[in-house]
Amino acid sequence: MATVLMCRRFPRLSRVTAFSTAAHRKAERGSSKSEKEKRDKPGAANTGTESGVKIQLLKPQDYRVLYNPAAYAKGRAGSQQRVDRDSSQALGDTFTGPGTAQAPQTFPAASSQALPPVRNALPKPKSKSSALLEQNILAALYKEEAEKEKWEVHDSKEDPRMFQKGRPEYRSLSCDSAEPAETLPAEEGDSILESVAGCEGSPGILTDHFLKLSHLPAERRAVLASDPRFSALCRRAVTAIRLFSTPDLIQILKACVPLAVPASHPLLAACEAEFCRRAWDMGLEQLLLVADCWRCLERSVPSYLGILFSYANLHWKDLTLPQFVQLLYIIGEGRRSPADLAQKVESTILKHLEAFTLEELGAVCLGLFKSLSGMSEHVMRRIADRVSLQMEDMSTYALVNVLKMLRYTRMDHVPLMRELGKVIPARIPTTNIQGIMHITLTYSSLHFFNEDVLAAVATLLPSKVSYCRSKDAAKFLWSFGCLDYEPPNEEFYSSLIKQLHTKLHEFSKFPEHLLTALLGLAFVKRFPEELIDFALREEFVQKTRGSKYELNKDLFTLGKSVEIECPTYQGSRLPPRLCQEFTEMASSFAEREIYVRPEIVEATSLLESMLGGPEYVKNHMILPHTRSSDLEVRLAADGHPIPFNFKDPVAAKKLKDLGVSLTDDLISQLIKGRAGSQSPVEVGNEAGIPRQERGDAAGTLCLGGAFTAGAKSQAEPEAGLWQPREVRLALQVSNRNHFCYGSKRLLGLHCLKRRQLRLLGYVVVEIPFWEWFPLLKRTRSEKLSYLHYKVFCPLLLTRAG
């Protein structure tokens, strides 16, 4: 079938991209002049010529590139945390994101990059003045690199605590993990440790020893753990644990933080047991302070937290604003959400909403997000209302935390997203990779398309890609693919694909990230062969099958997409048995959730009436791996509908009532057509379907041989049989979840689906929700007229093809 494509994309020059580490560094670390040229031309290609590892990208049929640009953020953002796989339901009728709810995961902080060997990029000095100039340039570049590294350093333990610096009240609720203002001489530490042997172990003396040791210089404290004298001191404290007053015991626990006592140390175990025993006799301020110490020591204390939450529940009315925020911080860091506190938390947020500092508001959202606590739309909307009005005064870190909760609650807030598009682009250069990832993911999860934001991310990311964890790279690719965005610089995709190769060893532990990345690439017609082969190997498939996430749909979509779009692919493929299993799963879900939707049921019923019966329409998934339904209709070249849906029991019964034996031979004749056989129109007339409702005459008149280049059936005609030219229509009854928010821009999965339908010879006909949904309330004749136009108008079909 001749296909007329409405290309919004520029043709790509090549499907083979050479990735060179040396070239990348050269481009990144060149002279100031080249740096300026890059800023002026963010889409300029990397022209390095050094040899490097080549990644073969398969060349699918009808290759296209979508053009668009965008922008981004300031400050440090992003945190190690539990993240729901928000890409979920970002694309289509079923759960289309890569995997389901995210369990807690810990990722290492972004590694620091070595300073670049910029000397190689500079000309040799020819004079003292040129040497001085070179030194100045080097100094400036080193300073720039140092600043860049500072922005990328993310401390998952300290960053979430920044809100505590906003009020003096937090000093009594939190443990200050900063270096002590006054340090003791190292010799005094030796004197204290020497005295341990002769110490009787009175609680006051032991407490004083711990406090003094915690004020030693950092290098001296670092070796205390291996000092037998310090171990003896800890044993004495454990023995006397019941004799300490509660304030003294808290002081010892606080001293353990700068002393870096290991989380598994016997002293901490004894302290935990003792604090659990005393908890109900302590005040809320003390309980929160102890909980903060446990967080600083990175010791998991579920029993203690359970007591704290129960205590807080009983004394909820006594909580001050700082105590409430500190409690939510503890809830988030403990990854526990007490169900009985949910309603009280929401009412307290509303009570203090205007009194929170912006950093506290970010801390509240982060605590709820990390603990996977729900939040009503009303409360989230109130928070978003305030943030949208004060966003410029908010740190990027706090803002990102609000976006995480906005994403988690899946709530659209247009004023906030519009303001974000104005504020965040200028901040991107000073926002770390994890923060940029979370902002980008917010746009894709909520289906908001902002070209400025996306282009800014794409322009900056290649220079910072080495800071990407496997998760970050995957989420960037998913987000851009989900929004079907083609950045102005090809380096965006090439650098991320190269990073996937670098992080290949991580995917055995986190298989969901590789599938997320490859799906995002598939949406925008990129198929890196080596990575796909790795993902479809039996060993990797087994890892996904054993994952705590639901990855079957992602595997299925990737495997079948490669089959359709990459005919030259020679790598691993999904076994047929798995494809069959996944197809059955998708079909079962569709029967329960998709086919029964009112807009689809209505369209199916009206098409059956118009065309001649259920045998002329099939409501099914032509491509089960794309997770949405199609209404399939087949037309002969003369415009008559062709019956083909004989598996439908209603259609089979209708033919049986006519006295026709439904044999395989008859089905074959009806589908392929035999000269002299009864026409589909005559069958429809005998079945009693009014001709005026079917629109047969109008359909024939409208078509009238217009499909000289129509779509062909994939089935080849048998010898001796006459094969009429056949047009297969795939009618798409879409809904809002198929498009970017407030626009007619299809999301990535649905672009992929329509592309693959055309490759298989179907004419894609849109029945968009903005046209069809209003018609559902109109008269039957209006709906029939609309569907008739969609099915039979040759100009529309030609454009759709």
mmCIF file of N, CA, C and O in Angstrom, residues 501-537:
data_model
loop_
_atom_site.group_PDB
_atom_site.id
_atom_site.type_symbol
_atom_site.label_atom_id
_atom_site.label_comp_id
_atom_site.label_asym_id
_atom_site.label_seq_id
_atom_site.Cartn_x
_atom_site.Cartn_y
_atom_site.Cartn_z
ATOM 1 N N HIS A 501 25.875 1.347 27.694
ATOM 2 C CA HIS A 501 26.927 0.345 27.523
ATOM 3 C C HIS A 501 27.882 0.360 28.717
ATOM 4 O O HIS A 501 28.283 -0.692 29.204
ATOM 5 N N THR A 502 28.207 1.565 29.182
ATOM 6 C CA THR A 502 29.104 1.680 30.329
ATOM 7 C C THR A 502 28.497 1.050 31.576
ATOM 8 O O THR A 502 29.200 0.445 32.383
ATOM 9 N N LYS A 503 27.191 1.168 31.724
ATOM 10 C CA LYS A 503 26.500 0.671 32.920
ATOM 11 C C LYS A 503 25.898 -0.718 32.712
ATOM 12 O O LYS A 503 25.057 -1.152 33.512
ATOM 13 N N LEU A 504 26.342 -1.418 31.680
ATOM 14 C CA LEU A 504 25.720 -2.698 31.343
ATOM 15 C C LEU A 504 25.761 -3.681 32.511
ATOM 16 O O LEU A 504 24.833 -4.475 32.698
ATOM 17 N N HIS A 505 26.821 -3.620 33.311
ATOM 18 C CA HIS A 505 26.952 -4.549 34.437
ATOM 19 C C HIS A 505 25.872 -4.322 35.498
ATOM 20 O O HIS A 505 25.570 -5.232 36.277
ATOM 21 N N GLU A 506 25.284 -3.125 35.545
ATOM 22 C CA GLU A 506 24.265 -2.834 36.554
ATOM 23 C C GLU A 506 22.913 -3.450 36.215
ATOM 24 O O GLU A 506 22.062 -3.615 37.089
ATOM 25 N N PHE A 507 22.707 -3.766 34.950
ATOM 26 C CA PHE A 507 21.379 -4.204 34.528
ATOM 27 C C PHE A 507 21.045 -5.624 34.992
ATOM 28 O O PHE A 507 19.879 -6.011 34.983
ATOM 29 N N SER A 508 22.043 -6.392 35.364
ATOM 30 C CA SER A 508 21.751 -7.712 35.918
ATOM 31 C C SER A 508 21.043 -7.569 37.260
ATOM 32 O O SER A 508 20.197 -8.384 37.617
ATOM 33 N N LYS A 509 21.383 -6.509 37.985
ATOM 34 C CA LYS A 509 20.743 -6.248 39.278
ATOM 35 C C LYS A 509 19.459 -5.447 39.113
ATOM 36 O O LYS A 509 18.500 -5.621 39.867
ATOM 37 N N PHE A 510 19.468 -4.557 38.127
ATOM 38 C CA PHE A 510 18.293 -3.706 37.890
ATOM 39 C C PHE A 510 17.822 -3.872 36.442
ATOM 40 O O PHE A 510 17.966 -2.953 35.620
ATOM 41 N N PRO A 511 17.262 -5.028 36.092
ATOM 42 C CA PRO A 511 16.861 -5.259 34.688
ATOM 43 C C PRO A 511 15.795 -4.288 34.213
ATOM 44 O O PRO A 511 15.697 -4.002 33.013
ATOM 45 N N GLU A 512 15.001 -3.768 35.133
ATOM 46 C CA GLU A 512 13.935 -2.856 34.727
ATOM 47 C C GLU A 512 14.487 -1.594 34.065
ATOM 48 O O GLU A 512 13.841 -1.000 33.195
ATOM 49 N N HIS A 513 15.681 -1.167 34.468
ATOM 50 C CA HIS A 513 16.234 0.063 33.894
ATOM 51 C C HIS A 513 16.603 -0.115 32.421
ATOM 52 O O HIS A 513 16.415 0.803 31.614
ATOM 53 N N LEU A 514 17.130 -1.273 32.065
ATOM 54 C CA LEU A 514 17.485 -1.489 30.654
ATOM 55 C C LEU A 514 16.230 -1.519 29.789
ATOM 56 O O LEU A 514 16.201 -0.932 28.697
ATOM 57 N N LEU A 515 15.191 -2.183 30.249
ATOM 58 C CA LEU A 515 13.956 -2.237 29.463
ATOM 59 C C LEU A 515 13.322 -0.851 29.356
ATOM 60 O O LEU A 515 12.791 -0.474 28.306
ATOM 61 N N THR A 516 13.369 -0.093 30.444
ATOM 62 C CA THR A 516 12.860 1.279 30.404
ATOM 63 C C THR A 516 13.576 2.085 29.336
ATOM 64 O O THR A 516 12.964 2.797 28.530
ATOM 65 N N ALA A 517 14.896 1.973 29.302
ATOM 66 C CA ALA A 517 15.694 2.731 28.335
ATOM 67 C C ALA A 517 15.402 2.303 26.902
ATOM 68 O O ALA A 517 15.216 3.143 26.014
ATOM 69 N N LEU A 518 15.360 0.992 26.669
ATOM 70 C CA LEU A 518 15.168 0.501 25.301
ATOM 71 C C LEU A 518 13.770 0.813 24.780
ATOM 72 O O LEU A 518 13.591 1.061 23.580
ATOM 73 N N LEU A 519 12.779 0.816 25.651
ATOM 74 C CA LEU A 519 11.435 1.205 25.211
ATOM 75 C C LEU A 519 11.394 2.681 24.841
ATOM 76 O O LEU A 519 10.793 3.073 23.838
ATOM 77 N N GLY A 520 12.027 3.515 25.668
ATOM 78 C CA GLY A 520 12.080 4.931 25.336
ATOM 79 C C GLY A 520 12.733 5.168 23.989
ATOM 80 O O GLY A 520 12.291 6.005 23.203
ATOM 81 N N LEU A 521 13.795 4.413 23.705
ATOM 82 C CA LEU A 521 14.462 4.527 22.405
ATOM 83 C C LEU A 521 13.574 4.017 21.275
ATOM 84 O O LEU A 521 13.538 4.597 20.188
ATOM 85 N N ALA A 522 12.854 2.917 21.511
ATOM 86 C CA ALA A 522 11.983 2.357 20.472
ATOM 87 C C ALA A 522 10.873 3.335 20.095
ATOM 88 O O ALA A 522 10.486 3.420 18.930
ATOM 89 N N PHE A 523 10.380 4.102 21.066
ATOM 90 C CA PHE A 523 9.320 5.055 20.765
ATOM 91 C C PHE A 523 9.771 6.066 19.710
ATOM 92 O O PHE A 523 8.971 6.520 18.894
ATOM 93 N N VAL A 524 11.051 6.432 19.754
ATOM 94 C CA VAL A 524 11.563 7.410 18.790
ATOM 95 C C VAL A 524 12.405 6.727 17.715
ATOM 96 O O VAL A 524 13.317 7.318 17.147
ATOM 97 N N LYS A 525 12.123 5.451 17.455
ATOM 98 C CA LYS A 525 12.691 4.708 16.323
ATOM 99 C C LYS A 525 14.194 4.532 16.411
ATOM 100 O O LYS A 525 14.905 4.641 15.413
ATOM 101 N N ARG A 526 14.688 4.237 17.597
ATOM 102 C CA ARG A 526 16.102 3.920 17.763
ATOM 103 C C ARG A 526 16.212 2.520 18.355
ATOM 104 O O ARG A 526 15.603 2.246 19.387
ATOM 105 N N PHE A 527 16.989 1.687 17.712
ATOM 106 C CA PHE A 527 17.098 0.286 18.117
ATOM 107 C C PHE A 527 18.576 -0.119 18.181
ATOM 108 O O PHE A 527 19.116 -0.650 17.218
ATOM 109 N N PRO A 528 19.256 0.156 19.304
ATOM 110 C CA PRO A 528 20.663 -0.234 19.432
ATOM 111 C C PRO A 528 20.799 -1.754 19.512
ATOM 112 O O PRO A 528 20.374 -2.376 20.482
ATOM 113 N N GLU A 529 21.374 -2.322 18.498
ATOM 114 C CA GLU A 529 21.363 -3.773 18.300
ATOM 115 C C GLU A 529 21.993 -4.558 19.448
ATOM 116 O O GLU A 529 21.428 -5.536 19.934
ATOM 117 N N GLU A 530 23.190 -4.128 19.898
ATOM 118 C CA GLU A 530 23.876 -4.888 20.944
ATOM 119 C C GLU A 530 23.082 -4.910 22.248
ATOM 120 O O GLU A 530 22.996 -5.936 22.929
ATOM 121 N N LEU A 531 22.496 -3.777 22.594
ATOM 122 C CA LEU A 531 21.719 -3.706 23.833
ATOM 123 C C LEU A 531 20.432 -4.515 23.731
ATOM 124 O O LEU A 531 20.008 -5.164 24.697
ATOM 125 N N ILE A 532 19.796 -4.486 22.569
ATOM 126 C CA ILE A 532 18.577 -5.285 22.374
ATOM 127 C C ILE A 532 18.903 -6.766 22.454
ATOM 128 O O ILE A 532 18.176 -7.552 23.091
ATOM 129 N N ASP A 533 19.991 -7.170 21.822
ATOM 130 C CA ASP A 533 20.411 -8.571 21.873
ATOM 131 C C ASP A 533 20.644 -8.998 23.317
ATOM 132 O O ASP A 533 20.245 -10.089 23.735
ATOM 133 N N PHE A 534 21.274 -8.127 24.109
ATOM 134 C CA PHE A 534 21.518 -8.426 25.528
ATOM 135 C C PHE A 534 20.194 -8.567 26.284
ATOM 136 O O PHE A 534 20.029 -9.476 27.104
ATOM 137 N N ALA A 535 19.241 -7.669 26.002
ATOM 138 C CA ALA A 535 17.971 -7.665 26.736
ATOM 139 C C ALA A 535 17.078 -8.849 26.379
ATOM 140 O O ALA A 535 16.231 -9.250 27.183
ATOM 141 N N LEU A 536 17.229 -9.405 25.185
ATOM 142 C CA LEU A 536 16.366 -10.505 24.751
ATOM 143 C C LEU A 536 17.025 -11.874 24.906
ATOM 144 O O LEU A 536 16.429 -12.884 24.528
ATOM 145 N N ARG A 537 18.232 -11.904 25.456
ATOM 146 C CA ARG A 537 18.874 -13.188 25.713
ATOM 147 C C ARG A 537 18.117 -13.927 26.817
ATOM 148 O O ARG A 537 17.518 -13.316 27.707
#
